[in-house]
Coordinates of C-alpha atoms in Angstrom, one line a residue:
X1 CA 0.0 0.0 0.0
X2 CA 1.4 3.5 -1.2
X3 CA 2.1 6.0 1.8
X4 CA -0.8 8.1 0.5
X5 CA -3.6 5.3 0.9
X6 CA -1.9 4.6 4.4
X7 CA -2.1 8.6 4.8
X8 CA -5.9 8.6 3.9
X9 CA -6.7 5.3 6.2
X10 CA -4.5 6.6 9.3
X11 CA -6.6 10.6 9.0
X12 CA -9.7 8.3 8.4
X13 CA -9.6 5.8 11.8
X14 CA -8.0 9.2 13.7
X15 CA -11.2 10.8 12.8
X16 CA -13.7 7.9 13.4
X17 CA -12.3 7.6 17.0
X18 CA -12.5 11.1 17.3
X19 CA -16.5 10.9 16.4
X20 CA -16.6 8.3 18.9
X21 CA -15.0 10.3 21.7
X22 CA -17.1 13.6 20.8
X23 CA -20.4 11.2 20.5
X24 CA -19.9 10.9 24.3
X25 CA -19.0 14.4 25.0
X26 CA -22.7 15.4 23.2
X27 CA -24.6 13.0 25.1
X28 CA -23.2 14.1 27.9
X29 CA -23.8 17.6 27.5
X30 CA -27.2 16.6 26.3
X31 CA -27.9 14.4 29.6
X32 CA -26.5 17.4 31.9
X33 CA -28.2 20.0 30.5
X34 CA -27.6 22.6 27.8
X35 CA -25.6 25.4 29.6
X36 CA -25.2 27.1 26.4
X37 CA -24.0 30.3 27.9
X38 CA -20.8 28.9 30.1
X39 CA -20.1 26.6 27.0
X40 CA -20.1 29.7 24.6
X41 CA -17.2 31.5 27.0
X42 CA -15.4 28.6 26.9
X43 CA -15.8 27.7 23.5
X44 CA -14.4 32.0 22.9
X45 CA -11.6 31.1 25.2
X46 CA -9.6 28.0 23.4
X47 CA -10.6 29.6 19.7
X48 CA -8.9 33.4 21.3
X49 CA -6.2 30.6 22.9
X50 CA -5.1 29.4 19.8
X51 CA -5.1 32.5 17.8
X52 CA -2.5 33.6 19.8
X53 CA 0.1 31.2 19.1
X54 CA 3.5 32.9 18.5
X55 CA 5.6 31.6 15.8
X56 CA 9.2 31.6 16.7
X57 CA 10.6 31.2 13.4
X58 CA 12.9 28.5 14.4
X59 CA 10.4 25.9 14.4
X60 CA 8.7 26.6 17.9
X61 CA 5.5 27.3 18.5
X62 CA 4.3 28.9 21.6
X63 CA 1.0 27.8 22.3
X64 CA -1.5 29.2 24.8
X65 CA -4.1 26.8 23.5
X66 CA -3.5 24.0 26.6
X67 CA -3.7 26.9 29.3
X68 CA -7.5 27.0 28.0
X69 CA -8.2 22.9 27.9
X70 CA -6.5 22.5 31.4
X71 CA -9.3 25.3 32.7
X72 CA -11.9 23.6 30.6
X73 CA -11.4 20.1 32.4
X74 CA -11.6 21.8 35.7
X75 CA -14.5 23.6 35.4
X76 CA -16.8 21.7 32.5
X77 CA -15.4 18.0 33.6
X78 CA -13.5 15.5 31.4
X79 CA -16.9 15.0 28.4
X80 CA -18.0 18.3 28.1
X81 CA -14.6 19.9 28.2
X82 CA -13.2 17.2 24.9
X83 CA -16.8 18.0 23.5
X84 CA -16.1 22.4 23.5
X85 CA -12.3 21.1 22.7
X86 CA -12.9 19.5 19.7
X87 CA -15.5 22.0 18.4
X88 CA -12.8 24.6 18.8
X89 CA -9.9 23.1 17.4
X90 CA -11.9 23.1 13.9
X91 CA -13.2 26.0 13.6
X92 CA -9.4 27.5 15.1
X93 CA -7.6 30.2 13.6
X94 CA -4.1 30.6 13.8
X95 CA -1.0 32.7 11.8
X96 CA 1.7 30.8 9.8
X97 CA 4.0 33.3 8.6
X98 CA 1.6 36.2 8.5
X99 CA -1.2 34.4 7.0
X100 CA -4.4 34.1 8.9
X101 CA -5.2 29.8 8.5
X102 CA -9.1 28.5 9.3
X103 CA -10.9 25.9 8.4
X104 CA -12.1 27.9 5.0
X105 CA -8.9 28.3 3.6
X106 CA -6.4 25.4 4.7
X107 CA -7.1 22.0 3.1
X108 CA -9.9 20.2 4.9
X109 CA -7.7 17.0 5.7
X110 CA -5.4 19.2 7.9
X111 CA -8.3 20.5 9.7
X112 CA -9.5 17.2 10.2
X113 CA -6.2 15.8 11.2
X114 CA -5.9 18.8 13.5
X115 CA -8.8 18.0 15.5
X116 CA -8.8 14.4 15.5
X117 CA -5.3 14.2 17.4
X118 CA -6.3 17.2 19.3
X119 CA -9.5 15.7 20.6
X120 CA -7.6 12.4 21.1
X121 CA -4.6 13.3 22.6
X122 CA -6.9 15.2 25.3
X123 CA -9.1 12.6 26.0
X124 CA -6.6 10.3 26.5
X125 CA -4.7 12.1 28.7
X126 CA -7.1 13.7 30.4
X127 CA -8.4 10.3 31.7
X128 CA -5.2 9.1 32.5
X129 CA -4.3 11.8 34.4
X130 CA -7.6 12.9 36.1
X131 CA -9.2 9.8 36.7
X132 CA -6.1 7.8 37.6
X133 CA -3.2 9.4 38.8
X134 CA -5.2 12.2 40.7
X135 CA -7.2 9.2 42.5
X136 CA -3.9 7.2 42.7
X137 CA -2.5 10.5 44.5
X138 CA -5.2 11.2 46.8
X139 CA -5.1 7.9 47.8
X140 CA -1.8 8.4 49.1
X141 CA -2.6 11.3 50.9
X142 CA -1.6 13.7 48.4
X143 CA -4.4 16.5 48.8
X144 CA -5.5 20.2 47.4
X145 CA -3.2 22.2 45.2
X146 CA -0.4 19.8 45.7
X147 CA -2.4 17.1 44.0
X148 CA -3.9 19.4 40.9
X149 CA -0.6 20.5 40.2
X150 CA 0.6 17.0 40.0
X151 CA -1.9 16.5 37.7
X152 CA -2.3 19.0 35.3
X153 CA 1.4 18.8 34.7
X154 CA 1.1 15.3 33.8
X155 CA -1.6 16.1 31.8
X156 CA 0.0 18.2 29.8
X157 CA 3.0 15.6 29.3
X158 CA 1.3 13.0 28.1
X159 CA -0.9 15.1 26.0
X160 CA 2.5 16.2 24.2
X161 CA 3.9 12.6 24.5
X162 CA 0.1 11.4 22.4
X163 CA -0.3 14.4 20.3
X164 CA 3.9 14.2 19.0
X165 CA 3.6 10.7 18.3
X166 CA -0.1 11.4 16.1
X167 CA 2.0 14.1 14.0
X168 CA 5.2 12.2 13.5
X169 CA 2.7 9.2 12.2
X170 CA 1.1 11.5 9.9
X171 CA 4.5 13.6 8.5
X172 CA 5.9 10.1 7.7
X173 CA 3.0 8.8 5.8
X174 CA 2.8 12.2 3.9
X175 CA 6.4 13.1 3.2
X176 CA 8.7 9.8 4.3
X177 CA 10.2 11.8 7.2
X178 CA 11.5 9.1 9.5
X179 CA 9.2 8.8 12.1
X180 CA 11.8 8.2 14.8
X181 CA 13.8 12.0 14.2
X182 CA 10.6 14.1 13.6
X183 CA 9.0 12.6 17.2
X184 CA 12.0 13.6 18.7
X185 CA 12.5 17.0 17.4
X186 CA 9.0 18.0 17.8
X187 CA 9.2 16.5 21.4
X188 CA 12.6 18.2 22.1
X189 CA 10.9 21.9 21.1
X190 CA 7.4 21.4 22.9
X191 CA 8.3 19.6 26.1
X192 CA 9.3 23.6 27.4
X193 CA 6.4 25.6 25.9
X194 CA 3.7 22.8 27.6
X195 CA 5.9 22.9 31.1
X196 CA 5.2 26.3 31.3
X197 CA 1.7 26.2 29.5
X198 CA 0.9 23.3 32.2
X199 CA 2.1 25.4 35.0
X200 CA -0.2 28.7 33.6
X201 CA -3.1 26.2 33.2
X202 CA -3.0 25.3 36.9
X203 CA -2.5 28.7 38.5
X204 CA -5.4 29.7 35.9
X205 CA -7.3 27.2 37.7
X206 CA -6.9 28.0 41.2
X207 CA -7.6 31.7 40.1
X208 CA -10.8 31.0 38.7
X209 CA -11.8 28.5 41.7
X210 CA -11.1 31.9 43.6
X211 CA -12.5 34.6 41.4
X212 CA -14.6 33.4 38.5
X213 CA -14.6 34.8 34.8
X214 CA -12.8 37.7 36.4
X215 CA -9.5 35.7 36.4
X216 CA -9.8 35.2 32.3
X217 CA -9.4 39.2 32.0
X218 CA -6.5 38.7 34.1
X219 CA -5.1 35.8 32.1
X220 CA -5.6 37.2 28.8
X221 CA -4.9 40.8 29.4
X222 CA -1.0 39.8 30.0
X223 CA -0.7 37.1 27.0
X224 CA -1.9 40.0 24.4
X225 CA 0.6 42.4 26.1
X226 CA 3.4 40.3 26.2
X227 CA 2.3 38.7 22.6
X228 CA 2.6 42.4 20.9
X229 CA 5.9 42.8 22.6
X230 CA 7.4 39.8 20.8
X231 CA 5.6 40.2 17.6
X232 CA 7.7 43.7 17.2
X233 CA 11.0 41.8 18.8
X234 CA 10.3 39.3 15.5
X235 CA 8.9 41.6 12.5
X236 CA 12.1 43.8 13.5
X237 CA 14.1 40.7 13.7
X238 CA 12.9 39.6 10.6
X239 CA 13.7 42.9 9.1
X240 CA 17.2 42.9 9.9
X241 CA 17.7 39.5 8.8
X242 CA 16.0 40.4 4.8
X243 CA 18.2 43.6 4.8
X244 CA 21.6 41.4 5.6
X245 CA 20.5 39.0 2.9
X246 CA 19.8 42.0 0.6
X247 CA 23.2 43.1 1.8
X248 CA 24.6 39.8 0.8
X249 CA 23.1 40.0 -2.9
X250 CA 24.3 42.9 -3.6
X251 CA 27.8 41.7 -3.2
X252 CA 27.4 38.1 -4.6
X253 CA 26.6 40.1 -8.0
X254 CA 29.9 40.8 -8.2
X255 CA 30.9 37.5 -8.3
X256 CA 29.1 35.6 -11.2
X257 CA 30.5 32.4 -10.0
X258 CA 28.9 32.5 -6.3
X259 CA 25.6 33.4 -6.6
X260 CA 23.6 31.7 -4.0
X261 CA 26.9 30.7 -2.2
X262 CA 26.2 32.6 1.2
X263 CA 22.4 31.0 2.0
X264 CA 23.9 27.3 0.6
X265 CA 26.1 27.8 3.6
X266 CA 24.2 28.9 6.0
X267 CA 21.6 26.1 4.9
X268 CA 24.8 24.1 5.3
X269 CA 26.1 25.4 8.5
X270 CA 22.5 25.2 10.5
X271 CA 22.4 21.5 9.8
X272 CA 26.2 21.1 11.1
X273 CA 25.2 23.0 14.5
X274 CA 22.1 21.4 14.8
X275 CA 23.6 18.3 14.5
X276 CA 26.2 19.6 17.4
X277 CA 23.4 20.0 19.5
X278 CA 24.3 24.2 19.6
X279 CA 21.5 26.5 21.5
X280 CA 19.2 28.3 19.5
X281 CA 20.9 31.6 19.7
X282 CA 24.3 30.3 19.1
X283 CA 23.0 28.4 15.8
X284 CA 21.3 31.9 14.7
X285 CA 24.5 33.6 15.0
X286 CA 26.3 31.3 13.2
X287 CA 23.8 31.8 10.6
X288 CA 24.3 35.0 10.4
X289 CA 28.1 34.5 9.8
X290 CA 27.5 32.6 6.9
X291 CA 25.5 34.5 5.5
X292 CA 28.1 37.4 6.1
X293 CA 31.1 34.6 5.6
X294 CA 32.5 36.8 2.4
X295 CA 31.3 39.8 2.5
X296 CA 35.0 41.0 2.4
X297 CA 35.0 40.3 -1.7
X298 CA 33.4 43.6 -1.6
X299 CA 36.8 44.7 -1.1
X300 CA 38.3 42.1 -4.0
X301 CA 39.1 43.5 -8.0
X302 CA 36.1 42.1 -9.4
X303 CA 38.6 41.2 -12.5
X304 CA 39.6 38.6 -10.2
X305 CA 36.5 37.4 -8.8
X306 CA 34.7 36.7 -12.3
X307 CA 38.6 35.8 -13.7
X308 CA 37.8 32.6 -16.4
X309 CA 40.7 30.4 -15.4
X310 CA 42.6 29.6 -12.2
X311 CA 44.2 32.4 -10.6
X312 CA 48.0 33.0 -10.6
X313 CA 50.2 33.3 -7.0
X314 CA 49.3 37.3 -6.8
X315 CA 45.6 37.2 -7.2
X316 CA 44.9 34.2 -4.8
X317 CA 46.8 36.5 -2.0
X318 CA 44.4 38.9 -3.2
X319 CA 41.2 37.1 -2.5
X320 CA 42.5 36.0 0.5
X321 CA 42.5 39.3 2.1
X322 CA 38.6 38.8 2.1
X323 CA 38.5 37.4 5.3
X324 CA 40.2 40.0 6.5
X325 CA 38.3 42.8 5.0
X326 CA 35.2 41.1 5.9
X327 CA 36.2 41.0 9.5
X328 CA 36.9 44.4 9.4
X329 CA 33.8 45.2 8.3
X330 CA 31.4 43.2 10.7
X331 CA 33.3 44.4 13.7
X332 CA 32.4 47.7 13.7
X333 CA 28.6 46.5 14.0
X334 CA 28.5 46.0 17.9
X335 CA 26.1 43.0 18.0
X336 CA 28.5 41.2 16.1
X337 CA 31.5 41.2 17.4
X338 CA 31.1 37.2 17.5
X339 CA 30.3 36.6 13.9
X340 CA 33.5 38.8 13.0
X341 CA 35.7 36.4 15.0
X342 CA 34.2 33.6 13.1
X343 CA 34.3 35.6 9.3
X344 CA 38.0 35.9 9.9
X345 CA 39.1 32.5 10.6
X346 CA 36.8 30.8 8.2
X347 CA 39.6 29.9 6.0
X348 CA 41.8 28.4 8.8
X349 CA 42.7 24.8 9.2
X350 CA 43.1 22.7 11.9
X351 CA 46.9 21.6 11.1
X352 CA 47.8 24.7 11.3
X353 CA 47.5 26.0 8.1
X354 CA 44.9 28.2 6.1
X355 CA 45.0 31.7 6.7
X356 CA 45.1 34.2 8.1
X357 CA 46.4 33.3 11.3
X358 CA 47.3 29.5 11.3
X359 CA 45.4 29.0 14.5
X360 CA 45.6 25.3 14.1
X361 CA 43.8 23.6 16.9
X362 CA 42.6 27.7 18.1
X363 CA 40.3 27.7 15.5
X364 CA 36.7 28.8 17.2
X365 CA 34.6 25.4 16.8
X366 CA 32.0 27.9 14.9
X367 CA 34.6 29.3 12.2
X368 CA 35.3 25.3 11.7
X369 CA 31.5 24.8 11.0
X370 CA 31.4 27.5 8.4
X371 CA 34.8 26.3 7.0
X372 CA 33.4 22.5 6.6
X373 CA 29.9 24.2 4.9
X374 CA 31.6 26.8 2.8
X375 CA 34.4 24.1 1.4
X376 CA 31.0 21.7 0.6
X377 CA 29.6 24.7 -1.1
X378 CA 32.7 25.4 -3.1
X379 CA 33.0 21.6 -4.2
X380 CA 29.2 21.4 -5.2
X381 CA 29.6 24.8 -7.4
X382 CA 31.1 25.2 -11.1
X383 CA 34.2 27.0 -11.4
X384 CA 35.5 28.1 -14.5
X385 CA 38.3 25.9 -14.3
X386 CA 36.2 22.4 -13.3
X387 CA 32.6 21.4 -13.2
X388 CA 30.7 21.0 -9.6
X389 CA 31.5 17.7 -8.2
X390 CA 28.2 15.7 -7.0
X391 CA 27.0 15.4 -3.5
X392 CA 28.8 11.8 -2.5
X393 CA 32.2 13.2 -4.5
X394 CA 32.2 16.3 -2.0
X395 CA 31.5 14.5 1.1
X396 CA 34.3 12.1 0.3
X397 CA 36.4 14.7 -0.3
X398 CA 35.8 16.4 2.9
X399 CA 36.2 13.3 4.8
X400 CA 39.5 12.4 3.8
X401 CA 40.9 15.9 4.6
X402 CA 40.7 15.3 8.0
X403 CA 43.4 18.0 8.9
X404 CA 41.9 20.7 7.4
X405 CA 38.9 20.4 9.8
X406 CA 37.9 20.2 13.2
X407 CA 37.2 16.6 14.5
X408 CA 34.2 17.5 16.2
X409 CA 32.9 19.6 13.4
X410 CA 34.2 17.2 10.9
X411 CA 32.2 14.5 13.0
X412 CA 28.9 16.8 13.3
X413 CA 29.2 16.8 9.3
X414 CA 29.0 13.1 8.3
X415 CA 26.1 12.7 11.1
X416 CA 24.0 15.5 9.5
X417 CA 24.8 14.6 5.8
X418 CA 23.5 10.7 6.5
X419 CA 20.9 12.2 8.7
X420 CA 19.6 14.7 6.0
X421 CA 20.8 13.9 2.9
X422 CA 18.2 16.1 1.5
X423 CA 19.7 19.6 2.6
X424 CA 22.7 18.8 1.3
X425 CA 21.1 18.5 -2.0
X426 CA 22.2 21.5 -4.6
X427 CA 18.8 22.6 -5.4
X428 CA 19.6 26.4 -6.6

């Protein structure tokens, strides 16, 4: 059976459970009586929750969706709460990349999918948390607050740990993703956002055990504040990162040869980091220094630069003052007095030669990372004096220098190229 009969079977039996589950919340609701007004609020609350989901852009999502379930099950019960859950989740609206995304105007399978594994993934866990291990708990004497913060924060683990495993099903049947590496990753980024949304989801509770609807103005009035504050932090962000690639076009024109060359090695040199297991803001910086990486050539004759044939003694010296000139140039930008360092010993090897300071085994483990993506870049590229070599020609290559590169970089390299053979695909 092809992946995309096993995609359309696995969206099919998620959604057929999910009927099931909702068939009970209705009948409950229906058996309780129809407190339409209390179910309307909540209803406002997880659409409003979800709307304001923050989008990173490096592939985390912060949620505020599971602060609004957790107050849901404490107030409406397990049924109802899966019942206004699931009802909300498809008609959601949330922004990718600027776009507003509802149930209108995104295919209907991924709204389907959405709330399936949504409805699911809370049902499950909310009985296993709430009708077990909150028993189990009081049981052993563990009372009041103690107990429901015990439990939500369960909750919201396993309700990642469920909901992870749903989406890393359904990327693998649609786009051969292996299963293993996407449940990680998208475990790795989530396990912090639902800690914290787990702990916001409890105090939420307690507040509106205390104080009623009151406590939602109160919960909502600081998410919007602090939710326009970041949403400057990133359009500006997002700014300054356009205008350096802007920056970097401009001086890649001059260069005929190297078009493209700067974002192939950032592309390159994320994947290396990654694979290094780098923080977040280290990884953007190092980004940032490749796309940066030769900005010096604006100082290079471009006679040389676009020169048809290899270049003598003289004009090699003369591009490889780039690396200084570039470093001379990023310095005097004070936020990146880091990605200078990094420009400037680019070109250094780990025997101790390169230029421009043969730091040998001083080379900054982020200058080796840009070295090992720019030399891939180089090898994949035509030059006017050979053709590009393929992908497996310039790994091998790279492999067998082993003293031009950093072992741990070097290392980092030949996990992420078998790990993602498709980013280090020449594409452009």
């Amino acid at each position: 059976m092809s992946r995309q009969k096993l995609l359309f079977a696995y969206i099919l039996t998620l959604s057929a459970v999910a009927l099931l589950i909702l068939g009970r919340g209705i009948s409950t609701v229906s058996d309780s009586g129809f407190d339409i007004g209390r179910l309307a609020v909540f209803f406002a609350v997880l659409v409003i929750s979800e709307s304001l989901t923050l989008e990173l852009g490096n592939g985390t999502l912060v949620s505020f969706s599971l602060v609004s379930q957790i107050l849901a099950i404490s107030v409406l019960g397990i049924d109802k709460a899966v019942f206004i859950v699931g009802l909300a989740e498809f008609f959601s609206v949330y922004y990718k990349k600027g776009e507003s995304k509802f149930v209108f105007n995104r295919p209907f399978k991924v709204t389907v999918f959405n709330t399936a594994s949504t409805v699911i993934s809370f049902y499950i866990s909310a009985h296993i948390a709430y009708n077990y291990i909150y028993v189990a708990l009081q049981i052993h004497g563990i009372l009041g607050y103690i107990n429901q913060f015990i439990t939500t924060m369960m909750f919201s683990f396993i309700f990642l740990l469920i909901n992870d495993l749903l989406i890393s099903l359904v990327i693998y049947f649609d786009k051969g993703i292996d299963f293993c590496k996407t449940f990680k990753e998208n475990f790795t980024l989530g396990l912090p956002n639902f800690v914290s949304m787990g702990f916001m989801g409890f105090l939420l509770s307690v507040a509106y055990d205390l104080y009623g609807y009151i406590s939602l103005a109160f919960f909502f009035l600081p998410i919007l504040i602090v939710r326009y504050t970041v949403q400057i932090y990133l359009d500006l962000k997002k700014t300054y990162y356009e205008t350096i690639q802007a920056f970097v076009d401009a001086i890649e024109a001059k260069d005929k040869y190297t078009k493209g060359h700067s974002q192939r090695v950032e592309k390159y040199a994320e994947t290396i980091a990654k694979e290094l297991g780098l923080p977040d803001a280290k990884i953007e910086k190092i980004k940032i220094a490749a796309l940066l990486h030769d900005v010096g050539k604006i100082g290079i004759d471009e006679g040389i630069l676009n020169k048809p044939g290899r270049l003598t003694p003289e004009e090699y010296e003369k591009v490889k003052e780039h690396a200084e000139i570039g470093y001379r140039i990023v310095r005097n930008i004070e936020f990146l007095e880091m990605e200078a360092r990094w420009i400037r010993y680019h070109h250094e090897w780990y025997n101790g030669k390169g230029y421009p300071e043969q730091l040998g085994d001083k080379i900054p483990l982020e200058a080796g990372i840009l070295a090992i993506a720019d030399v891939y870049d180089a090898l994949t590229s035509d030059r006017p004096y050979r053709q590009a070599m393929s992908e497996d020609e310039a790994y091998s290559v790279i492999v067998n220098e082993r003293g031009h590169f950093i072992p741990t970089a070097l290392e980092a390299f030949k996990k992420a190229f078998a790990n993602n053979r498709e980013l280090f695909i020449r594409v452009y």
